[in-house]
Amino acid sequence: MTHAIHDSAYSWLRLLVTLAIATVANVGIWAVIVVLPDMEAQFGASRGEAALPYTLTMIGFGLGNMWLGRLLDRVGVTRALMGAAVLSAASFTGATFAPSMLTLSAVHFVLGLGTAIGFGPLIADISHWFIRRRGIAVALVASGNYLSGAIWPTLLAGILAEGGWQQVYLALAGISIVTVIPLSLLLRRRLPLEAHGVAQAAAQLNAQSAGLSPRALQYLLGLAGIGCCVAMSMPQVHIVAYCVGLGYGPAVGAEMLSLMLMGGVVSRIVSGLFADRLGGVRTLLIGSVLQCIALFLFLPYDGMVSLYVISTLFGLAQGGIVPSYALVVREYMPPREAGARVGTVIMMTVIGMALGGWMSGWIYDVTGSYRLAFVNGIAWNGLNIAIMVMLLMRSRPRRELAPA
């Protein structure tokens, strides 16, 4: 049986607060993209040097998901959020005093660590408060990342035009403090100890049926996360360059990227609804298969209209994949380790995005075409599908609604 706190009115209120925090906390990984040209001009850097702050931000973001997830398990979400908000604000402020691109890049690594609180750790926390509607709850919090990317670049454009990138970062430092910290105080309530019993019993049953230890499953999910995100990164990272190479121009590529992100928000919400009925493994498998189909479509079709359509389909396919990993973790692993386990899997997906972005560029440099880069993504996607099929065949997860 479920505890009265699960799926309660308080749970939904907590979800809204968490989504608001996620929309603000994730700004770090989008702000650096917005201000990159200004940074490049100020320091007289090459394009590769100017991209280094973003690269280190994403590395910090990946590690921060694991580190802050573990911290959340120990001290609770409110303290973790406060610490991360201070870290982000200090990083934004410190970046404005950086004397060189190298120093600026190092500061962005720390910024990535703080920004990570807005993704994996918040997903892990909200998952404790829902059982029947956990899928949609996790999906909505995960959508905060995409919503942040859709909202903040437009809001920051005016500040950037008038005061430069330093004013943008100082504004974000203040916003991080005055929004995240007060909102985090609304999340001080801790889940009753007895409420963990339902999730603990169900996770043990699922793990036993799969015949996998938590460590073995963690490794499998990490490998699957790398596979799916190597595939995911090919269109997301290179769609603008791909369109430039086809003669359509960067503006067209940017529009296609926006369609992917908007499709991703829709996909996350729809996948969450399906996950409440099908479970995390099946939902993840469906998303991976659809992503693979969308990648195949890039091979025979490269017309402008076709690419607009395929980009939209790709976004609709892939958006729910990463949040589904959190659901699989909660279905098979101990709830008291949720922050660390979810954070580690999310870190592996970020590694997959970084690896895939580099691999696709390298393949293009060697072959002079993105065709084999798409094939490479499809192959990695196949690895992810194979792992999910194996996990599905080894076990039939029992719903946590069953009497414990």
Coordinates of N, CA and C in Angstrom, one line a residue, residues 129-338:
W129 N 8.2 11.6 -3.8 CA 6.9 12.0 -3.4 C 5.8 11.5 -4.2
F130 N 6.1 10.7 -5.2 CA 5.0 10.2 -6.1 C 5.2 8.7 -6.3
I131 N 4.1 8.0 -6.5 CA 4.2 6.6 -6.9 C 3.3 6.4 -8.1
R132 N 2.0 6.7 -7.9 CA 1.1 6.5 -9.1 C 1.4 7.4 -10.2
R133 N 1.8 8.7 -9.9 CA 2.1 9.7 -11.0 C 3.6 10.0 -11.0
R134 N 4.4 9.1 -10.6 CA 5.9 9.4 -10.6 C 6.4 9.8 -12.0
G135 N 5.9 9.1 -13.0 CA 6.4 9.3 -14.4 C 6.2 10.7 -14.8
I136 N 5.0 11.3 -14.7 CA 4.7 12.6 -15.1 C 5.5 13.6 -14.2
A137 N 5.6 13.3 -12.9 CA 6.3 14.2 -12.0 C 7.8 14.4 -12.4
V138 N 8.4 13.2 -12.6 CA 9.8 13.3 -13.1 C 10.0 14.0 -14.4
A139 N 9.0 13.7 -15.3 CA 9.1 14.3 -16.7 C 9.0 15.8 -16.6
L140 N 8.1 16.3 -15.7 CA 7.9 17.8 -15.6 C 9.1 18.5 -15.0
V141 N 9.7 17.9 -14.0 CA 10.9 18.4 -13.4 C 12.1 18.4 -14.4
A142 N 12.2 17.3 -15.2 CA 13.2 17.2 -16.2 C 13.0 18.3 -17.3
S143 N 11.8 18.6 -17.6 CA 11.5 19.6 -18.6 C 12.0 21.0 -18.2
G144 N 12.2 21.2 -16.9 CA 12.8 22.5 -16.4 C 14.1 22.8 -17.2
N145 N 14.8 21.8 -17.5 CA 16.1 22.1 -18.3 C 15.8 22.7 -19.6
Y146 N 14.9 22.1 -20.4 CA 14.5 22.6 -21.7 C 13.8 24.0 -21.6
L147 N 12.9 24.1 -20.6 CA 12.2 25.4 -20.4 C 13.2 26.5 -20.1
S148 N 14.2 26.2 -19.3 CA 15.3 27.2 -19.0 C 16.0 27.6 -20.3
G149 N 16.2 26.7 -21.2 CA 16.9 27.0 -22.5 C 16.0 27.8 -23.4
A150 N 14.6 27.6 -23.3 CA 13.7 28.3 -24.1 C 13.4 29.7 -23.6
I151 N 13.5 29.9 -22.3 CA 13.1 31.2 -21.7 C 14.3 32.2 -21.5
W152 N 15.4 31.7 -20.9 CA 16.5 32.6 -20.5 C 17.2 33.3 -21.6
P153 N 17.6 32.6 -22.7 CA 18.3 33.4 -23.8 C 17.5 34.6 -24.3
T154 N 16.2 34.6 -24.4 CA 15.4 35.7 -24.8 C 15.4 36.8 -23.7
L155 N 15.3 36.4 -22.5 CA 15.3 37.4 -21.4 C 16.6 38.1 -21.2
L156 N 17.7 37.3 -21.5 CA 19.0 37.9 -21.3 C 19.5 38.7 -22.5
A157 N 18.8 38.6 -23.6 CA 19.3 39.3 -24.8 C 19.4 40.8 -24.6
G158 N 18.4 41.4 -23.9 CA 18.4 42.9 -23.7 C 19.5 43.3 -22.8
I159 N 19.8 42.6 -21.7 CA 20.9 42.9 -20.8 C 22.2 42.8 -21.6
L160 N 22.3 41.8 -22.4 CA 23.6 41.6 -23.2 C 23.8 42.7 -24.1
A161 N 22.8 43.2 -24.8 CA 22.9 44.3 -25.8 C 23.3 45.6 -25.1
E162 N 22.8 45.8 -23.9 CA 23.0 47.1 -23.2 C 24.3 47.1 -22.4
G163 N 24.6 46.0 -21.6 CA 25.7 46.0 -20.7 C 26.8 45.0 -20.9
G164 N 26.6 44.2 -21.9 CA 27.7 43.2 -22.1 C 27.5 41.9 -21.3
W165 N 28.4 40.9 -21.5 CA 28.2 39.7 -20.8 C 28.4 39.7 -19.3
Q166 N 29.3 40.7 -18.9 CA 29.5 40.8 -17.4 C 28.2 41.2 -16.7
Q167 N 27.4 42.1 -17.3 CA 26.2 42.5 -16.6 C 25.2 41.3 -16.6
V168 N 25.2 40.5 -17.7 CA 24.4 39.3 -17.7 C 24.7 38.4 -16.6
Y169 N 26.0 38.1 -16.4 CA 26.4 37.2 -15.3 C 26.1 37.8 -13.9
L170 N 26.3 39.1 -13.7 CA 26.0 39.7 -12.4 C 24.5 39.6 -12.1
A171 N 23.7 39.8 -13.1 CA 22.3 39.7 -13.0 C 21.9 38.2 -12.6
L172 N 22.5 37.3 -13.2 CA 22.2 35.9 -12.9 C 22.7 35.5 -11.6
A173 N 23.8 36.1 -11.1 CA 24.2 35.8 -9.7 C 23.2 36.2 -8.7
G174 N 22.6 37.4 -8.9 CA 21.6 37.9 -8.0 C 20.3 37.1 -8.1
I175 N 19.9 36.7 -9.3 CA 18.7 35.9 -9.5 C 18.8 34.6 -8.9
S176 N 20.0 34.0 -9.0 CA 20.2 32.6 -8.4 C 20.0 32.7 -6.9
I177 N 20.5 33.8 -6.2 CA 20.4 33.9 -4.8 C 18.9 34.2 -4.3
V178 N 18.3 35.2 -5.0 CA 17.0 35.7 -4.5 C 15.8 34.8 -4.9
T179 N 16.1 33.8 -5.8 CA 15.0 32.9 -6.2 C 15.2 31.5 -5.7
V180 N 16.4 30.9 -5.9 CA 16.6 29.5 -5.5 C 16.6 29.3 -4.0
I181 N 17.2 30.2 -3.3 CA 17.3 30.0 -1.8 C 15.9 30.1 -1.2
P182 N 15.2 31.2 -1.4 CA 13.8 31.2 -0.8 C 12.9 30.1 -1.2
L183 N 13.0 29.7 -2.5 CA 12.1 28.6 -2.9 C 12.6 27.3 -2.3
S184 N 13.9 27.1 -2.1 CA 14.3 25.9 -1.5 C 13.8 25.7 -0.1
L185 N 13.5 26.8 0.6 CA 13.0 26.7 2.0 C 11.6 26.1 2.0
L186 N 10.9 26.1 0.9 CA 9.6 25.5 0.8 C 9.7 24.0 0.6
L187 N 10.9 23.5 0.5 CA 11.1 22.0 0.3 C 11.7 21.4 1.5
R188 N 11.6 22.1 2.7 CA 12.3 21.6 3.9 C 11.7 20.3 4.4
R189 N 10.4 20.1 4.1 CA 9.7 19.0 4.7 C 10.4 17.7 4.2
R190 N 10.7 16.8 5.1 CA 11.3 15.5 4.7 C 10.3 14.4 4.6
L191 N 10.5 13.4 3.8 CA 9.6 12.3 3.6 C 9.6 11.4 4.9
P192 N 8.5 11.1 5.4 CA 8.4 10.2 6.6 C 9.2 8.9 6.3
L193 N 9.9 8.4 7.3 CA 10.7 7.2 7.2 C 9.9 6.0 6.7
E194 N 8.6 5.9 7.2 CA 7.8 4.8 6.9 C 7.4 4.8 5.4
A195 N 7.4 6.0 4.8 CA 7.0 6.1 3.4 C 8.1 5.5 2.5
H196 N 9.3 5.3 2.9 CA 10.3 4.7 2.1 C 10.1 3.2 2.0
G197 N 9.3 2.6 2.9 CA 9.1 1.2 3.0 C 8.5 0.6 1.7
V198 N 7.5 1.3 1.2 CA 6.8 0.8 0.0 C 7.8 0.8 -1.2
A199 N 8.6 1.8 -1.4 CA 9.5 1.9 -2.5 C 10.6 0.9 -2.3
Q200 N 11.1 0.7 -1.1 CA 12.2 -0.2 -0.8 C 11.8 -1.7 -1.1
A201 N 10.6 -2.0 -0.7 CA 10.1 -3.4 -0.9 C 9.9 -3.7 -2.4
A202 N 9.4 -2.7 -3.2 CA 9.2 -2.9 -4.6 C 10.5 -3.0 -5.3
A203 N 11.5 -2.2 -4.9 CA 12.8 -2.2 -5.6 C 13.5 -3.5 -5.4
Q204 N 13.4 -4.1 -4.2 CA 14.0 -5.3 -3.9 C 13.4 -6.4 -4.7
L205 N 12.0 -6.4 -4.9 CA 11.4 -7.4 -5.7 C 11.8 -7.3 -7.2
N206 N 11.9 -6.1 -7.7 CA 12.3 -5.9 -9.1 C 13.7 -6.4 -9.3
A207 N 14.6 -6.0 -8.4 CA 16.0 -6.3 -8.5 C 16.2 -7.8 -8.4
Q208 N 15.5 -8.5 -7.5 CA 15.5 -10.0 -7.5 C 15.1 -10.6 -8.7
S209 N 14.0 -10.1 -9.3 CA 13.5 -10.7 -10.5 C 14.4 -10.5 -11.7
A210 N 15.2 -9.4 -11.7 CA 16.1 -9.2 -12.8 C 17.4 -9.9 -12.6
G211 N 17.7 -10.4 -11.3 CA 18.9 -11.1 -11.0 C 20.1 -10.2 -11.1
L212 N 20.0 -8.9 -10.8 CA 21.1 -8.0 -11.0 C 21.3 -7.3 -9.6
S213 N 22.6 -7.1 -9.3 CA 22.9 -6.3 -8.1 C 22.8 -4.8 -8.4
P214 N 22.6 -3.9 -7.5 CA 22.5 -2.5 -7.8 C 23.8 -2.0 -8.5
R215 N 24.9 -2.6 -8.2 CA 26.2 -2.1 -8.9 C 26.1 -2.6 -10.3
A216 N 25.7 -3.8 -10.6 CA 25.7 -4.3 -12.0 C 24.7 -3.5 -12.8
L217 N 23.5 -3.2 -12.2 CA 22.5 -2.5 -12.9 C 23.0 -1.0 -13.2
Q218 N 23.7 -0.5 -12.2 CA 24.3 0.9 -12.4 C 25.2 0.9 -13.6
Y219 N 26.1 -0.1 -13.7 CA 27.0 -0.1 -14.8 C 26.2 -0.2 -16.2
L220 N 25.2 -1.1 -16.2 CA 24.4 -1.3 -17.4 C 23.7 0.0 -17.8
L221 N 23.1 0.6 -16.8 CA 22.4 1.9 -17.1 C 23.4 3.0 -17.6
G222 N 24.6 3.0 -17.0 CA 25.5 4.0 -17.4 C 26.0 3.8 -18.8
L223 N 26.2 2.5 -19.2 CA 26.6 2.2 -20.6 C 25.5 2.5 -21.5
A224 N 24.2 2.2 -21.1 CA 23.1 2.6 -22.0 C 22.9 4.1 -22.1
G225 N 23.2 4.8 -21.0 CA 23.1 6.3 -21.1 C 24.1 6.8 -22.0
I226 N 25.3 6.3 -22.0 CA 26.3 6.8 -23.0 C 25.9 6.5 -24.4
G227 N 25.4 5.3 -24.6 CA 24.9 4.9 -26.0 C 23.8 5.8 -26.5
C228 N 22.8 6.0 -25.8 CA 21.7 6.8 -26.3 C 22.1 8.2 -26.5
C229 N 23.0 8.7 -25.7 CA 23.3 10.2 -25.8 C 24.4 10.4 -26.8
V230 N 25.2 9.5 -27.1 CA 26.1 9.6 -28.3 C 25.3 9.8 -29.5
A231 N 24.2 9.0 -29.6 CA 23.3 9.1 -30.7 C 22.5 10.4 -30.7
M232 N 22.1 10.8 -29.5 CA 21.3 12.0 -29.4 C 22.1 13.3 -29.7
S233 N 23.4 13.2 -29.5 CA 24.2 14.4 -29.7 C 24.4 14.7 -31.1
M234 N 24.3 13.7 -32.0 CA 24.7 14.0 -33.4 C 23.8 15.1 -34.0
P235 N 22.5 15.0 -34.0 CA 21.7 16.1 -34.5 C 21.7 17.3 -33.6
Q236 N 21.7 17.2 -32.3 CA 21.6 18.3 -31.4 C 22.8 19.2 -31.5
V237 N 24.0 18.6 -31.5 CA 25.2 19.4 -31.5 C 25.6 19.9 -32.9
H238 N 25.2 19.1 -34.0 CA 25.8 19.4 -35.3 C 24.7 19.8 -36.3
I239 N 23.5 20.0 -35.9 CA 22.4 20.3 -36.9 C 22.7 21.7 -37.5
V240 N 23.2 22.7 -36.8 CA 23.5 24.0 -37.4 C 24.6 23.8 -38.4
A241 N 25.7 23.2 -38.0 CA 26.8 23.0 -39.0 C 26.4 22.1 -40.2
Y242 N 25.5 21.2 -40.0 CA 25.0 20.3 -41.0 C 24.2 21.2 -42.0
C243 N 23.4 22.1 -41.5 CA 22.6 22.9 -42.4 C 23.5 23.9 -43.2
V244 N 24.5 24.4 -42.5 CA 25.5 25.3 -43.2 C 26.2 24.5 -44.4
G245 N 26.6 23.3 -44.1 CA 27.2 22.5 -45.1 C 26.3 22.2 -46.3
L246 N 25.0 22.1 -46.0 CA 24.0 21.9 -47.1 C 23.6 23.1 -47.9
G247 N 24.1 24.3 -47.3 CA 23.8 25.6 -48.0 C 22.6 26.3 -47.5
Y248 N 22.0 25.8 -46.4 CA 20.8 26.4 -45.9 C 21.0 27.6 -44.9
G249 N 22.2 27.6 -44.4 CA 22.6 28.7 -43.5 C 22.4 28.4 -42.0
P250 N 23.0 29.1 -41.1 CA 22.9 28.9 -39.7 C 21.6 29.2 -39.1
A251 N 20.9 30.2 -39.7 CA 19.6 30.5 -39.1 C 18.6 29.4 -39.2
V252 N 18.6 28.7 -40.4 CA 17.8 27.5 -40.6 C 18.1 26.4 -39.6
G253 N 19.4 26.2 -39.4 CA 19.9 25.2 -38.4 C 19.4 25.5 -37.0
A254 N 19.5 26.8 -36.6 CA 19.0 27.2 -35.3 C 17.6 27.0 -35.1
E255 N 16.8 27.2 -36.2 CA 15.3 27.0 -36.1 C 15.1 25.5 -35.9
M256 N 15.8 24.6 -36.6 CA 15.7 23.2 -36.4 C 16.0 22.8 -35.0
L257 N 17.1 23.4 -34.4 CA 17.5 23.1 -33.1 C 16.3 23.5 -32.1
S258 N 15.7 24.6 -32.3 CA 14.6 25.0 -31.5 C 13.4 24.0 -31.6
L259 N 13.2 23.5 -32.8 CA 12.1 22.5 -32.9 C 12.4 21.3 -32.2
M260 N 13.7 20.9 -32.1 CA 14.1 19.7 -31.4 C 13.8 19.9 -29.9
L261 N 14.2 21.1 -29.4 CA 14.0 21.4 -27.9 C 12.6 21.5 -27.6
M262 N 11.8 22.1 -28.4 CA 10.3 22.2 -28.1 C 9.7 20.8 -28.2
G263 N 10.1 20.0 -29.2 CA 9.6 18.7 -29.3 C 10.0 17.9 -28.1
G264 N 11.2 18.2 -27.5 CA 11.7 17.5 -26.4 C 10.9 17.7 -25.1
V265 N 10.4 18.9 -25.0 CA 9.5 19.2 -23.8 C 8.2 18.4 -23.9
V266 N 7.6 18.4 -25.1 CA 6.4 17.6 -25.4 C 6.7 16.2 -25.1
S267 N 7.8 15.7 -25.6 CA 8.1 14.3 -25.5 C 8.3 13.9 -24.0
R268 N 8.9 14.7 -23.2 CA 9.1 14.4 -21.8 C 7.8 14.3 -21.1
I269 N 6.9 15.2 -21.4 CA 5.6 15.1 -20.7 C 4.8 13.9 -21.1
V270 N 4.7 13.6 -22.4 CA 4.0 12.5 -22.9 C 4.7 11.2 -22.4
S271 N 6.0 11.1 -22.4 CA 6.7 9.9 -21.9 C 6.4 9.7 -20.4
G272 N 6.3 10.8 -19.7 CA 5.9 10.7 -18.3 C 4.5 10.0 -18.1
L273 N 3.6 10.4 -18.9 CA 2.2 9.9 -18.8 C 2.3 8.4 -19.2
F274 N 3.0 8.0 -20.2 CA 3.2 6.6 -20.6 C 3.9 5.8 -19.5
A275 N 4.9 6.4 -18.9 CA 5.7 5.7 -17.9 C 4.8 5.3 -16.7
D276 N 3.8 6.1 -16.3 CA 2.9 5.8 -15.2 C 2.1 4.5 -15.5
R277 N 2.0 4.2 -16.8 CA 1.3 2.9 -17.1 C 2.2 1.8 -17.5
L278 N 3.3 2.1 -18.2 CA 4.2 1.1 -18.7 C 5.5 0.8 -17.9
G279 N 5.8 1.8 -17.0 CA 7.1 1.6 -16.3 C 8.3 2.3 -17.0
G280 N 9.4 2.4 -16.3 CA 10.5 3.1 -16.9 C 11.2 2.4 -18.0
V281 N 11.4 1.1 -17.9 CA 12.1 0.3 -18.9 C 11.4 0.3 -20.2
R282 N 10.1 0.1 -20.2 CA 9.4 0.0 -21.5 C 9.4 1.4 -22.1
T283 N 9.2 2.5 -21.3 CA 9.1 3.8 -21.8 C 10.5 4.2 -22.4
L284 N 11.6 3.9 -21.7 CA 12.9 4.2 -22.2 C 13.1 3.4 -23.6
L285 N 12.7 2.2 -23.6 CA 12.9 1.4 -24.8 C 12.1 2.0 -26.0
I286 N 10.9 2.4 -25.8 CA 10.1 3.0 -26.8 C 10.8 4.3 -27.3
G287 N 11.2 5.1 -26.4 CA 11.9 6.4 -26.8 C 13.2 6.1 -27.6
S288 N 13.9 5.1 -27.2 CA 15.2 4.7 -27.9 C 14.9 4.2 -29.3
V289 N 13.9 3.4 -29.5 CA 13.5 2.9 -30.8 C 13.1 4.0 -31.7
L290 N 12.3 4.9 -31.2 CA 11.8 6.1 -32.0 C 13.0 7.0 -32.3
Q291 N 13.9 7.2 -31.4 CA 15.1 8.0 -31.7 C 15.9 7.4 -32.8
C292 N 16.0 6.1 -32.8 CA 16.8 5.4 -33.8 C 16.1 5.5 -35.2
I293 N 14.8 5.4 -35.2 CA 14.1 5.6 -36.5 C 14.3 7.0 -37.0
A294 N 14.2 8.0 -36.1 CA 14.4 9.4 -36.6 C 15.8 9.6 -37.1
L295 N 16.8 9.0 -36.5 CA 18.2 9.1 -37.0 C 18.3 8.4 -38.4
F296 N 17.7 7.3 -38.6 CA 17.7 6.7 -39.9 C 17.1 7.7 -41.0
L297 N 16.1 8.4 -40.6 CA 15.5 9.3 -41.6 C 16.4 10.4 -42.1
F298 N 17.4 10.8 -41.2 CA 18.4 11.8 -41.7 C 19.2 11.3 -42.9
L299 N 19.4 10.0 -43.0 CA 20.2 9.5 -44.1 C 19.7 9.7 -45.5
P300 N 18.4 9.3 -45.8 CA 18.0 9.5 -47.2 C 17.4 10.9 -47.5
Y301 N 17.1 11.7 -46.4 CA 16.4 12.9 -46.7 C 17.2 14.1 -46.1
D302 N 17.6 15.0 -47.0 CA 18.3 16.2 -46.6 C 17.8 17.5 -47.2
G303 N 16.6 17.5 -47.7 CA 15.9 18.7 -48.2 C 15.5 19.5 -47.0
M304 N 15.4 20.8 -47.2 CA 15.1 21.7 -46.1 C 13.8 21.4 -45.4
V305 N 12.7 21.2 -46.2 CA 11.4 20.9 -45.6 C 11.5 19.5 -44.8
S306 N 12.2 18.6 -45.5 CA 12.3 17.3 -44.8 C 13.1 17.4 -43.5
L307 N 14.1 18.2 -43.5 CA 14.9 18.3 -42.2 C 14.1 19.0 -41.1
Y308 N 13.3 20.0 -41.5 CA 12.4 20.6 -40.5 C 11.5 19.5 -39.9
V309 N 10.9 18.7 -40.7 CA 10.0 17.6 -40.2 C 10.8 16.6 -39.4
I310 N 11.9 16.1 -39.9 CA 12.7 15.1 -39.1 C 13.2 15.7 -37.8
S311 N 13.6 16.9 -37.8 CA 14.1 17.6 -36.6 C 13.0 17.6 -35.5
T312 N 11.8 17.9 -35.9 CA 10.7 17.9 -35.0 C 10.4 16.5 -34.5
L313 N 10.4 15.5 -35.4 CA 10.2 14.1 -35.0 C 11.3 13.6 -34.1
F314 N 12.5 14.0 -34.3 CA 13.6 13.6 -33.5 C 13.4 14.2 -32.1
G315 N 13.0 15.5 -32.0 CA 12.8 16.0 -30.6 C 11.7 15.3 -29.9
L316 N 10.6 15.0 -30.7 CA 9.5 14.2 -30.1 C 9.9 12.8 -29.6
A317 N 10.9 12.3 -30.3 CA 11.3 10.9 -29.9 C 12.2 10.9 -28.7
Q318 N 13.2 11.8 -28.6 CA 14.3 11.7 -27.7 C 14.0 12.3 -26.3
G319 N 13.1 13.3 -26.2 CA 13.0 14.0 -25.0 C 12.7 13.2 -23.7
G320 N 12.0 12.1 -23.8 CA 11.7 11.3 -22.7 C 12.7 10.3 -22.3
I321 N 13.8 10.2 -23.0 CA 14.7 9.1 -22.8 C 15.5 9.3 -21.4
V322 N 16.1 10.4 -21.3 CA 17.0 10.7 -20.1 C 16.1 10.6 -18.8
P323 N 15.0 11.3 -18.7 CA 14.2 11.1 -17.5 C 13.8 9.7 -17.2
S324 N 13.6 8.9 -18.2 CA 13.2 7.5 -17.9 C 14.3 6.7 -17.2
Y325 N 15.6 7.1 -17.3 CA 16.6 6.5 -16.5 C 16.3 6.6 -15.0
A326 N 15.9 7.8 -14.6 CA 15.6 8.0 -13.2 C 14.5 7.1 -12.8
L327 N 13.5 6.9 -13.6 CA 12.4 6.0 -13.3 C 12.9 4.5 -13.1
V328 N 13.8 4.1 -14.0 CA 14.3 2.8 -13.9 C 15.1 2.6 -12.6
V329 N 15.9 3.6 -12.3 CA 16.7 3.6 -11.0 C 15.7 3.4 -9.8
R330 N 14.6 4.2 -9.8 CA 13.7 4.1 -8.7 C 12.9 2.8 -8.6
E331 N 12.7 2.2 -9.8 CA 12.0 0.9 -9.8 C 12.9 -0.3 -9.3
Y332 N 14.2 -0.2 -9.4 CA 15.1 -1.3 -9.2 C 16.1 -1.1 -8.0
M333 N 16.3 0.2 -7.6 CA 17.3 0.4 -6.6 C 16.8 1.0 -5.3
P334 N 17.5 0.9 -4.2 CA 17.1 1.4 -2.9 C 16.8 2.9 -2.9
P335 N 15.6 3.3 -2.4 CA 15.3 4.7 -2.4 C 16.2 5.7 -1.7
R336 N 16.9 5.2 -0.6 CA 17.8 6.0 0.1 C 19.1 6.4 -0.7
E337 N 19.3 5.7 -1.8 CA 20.4 5.9 -2.6 C 20.0 6.6 -3.9
A338 N 18.8 7.1 -4.0 CA 18.2 7.7 -5.2 C 19.1 8.8 -5.8

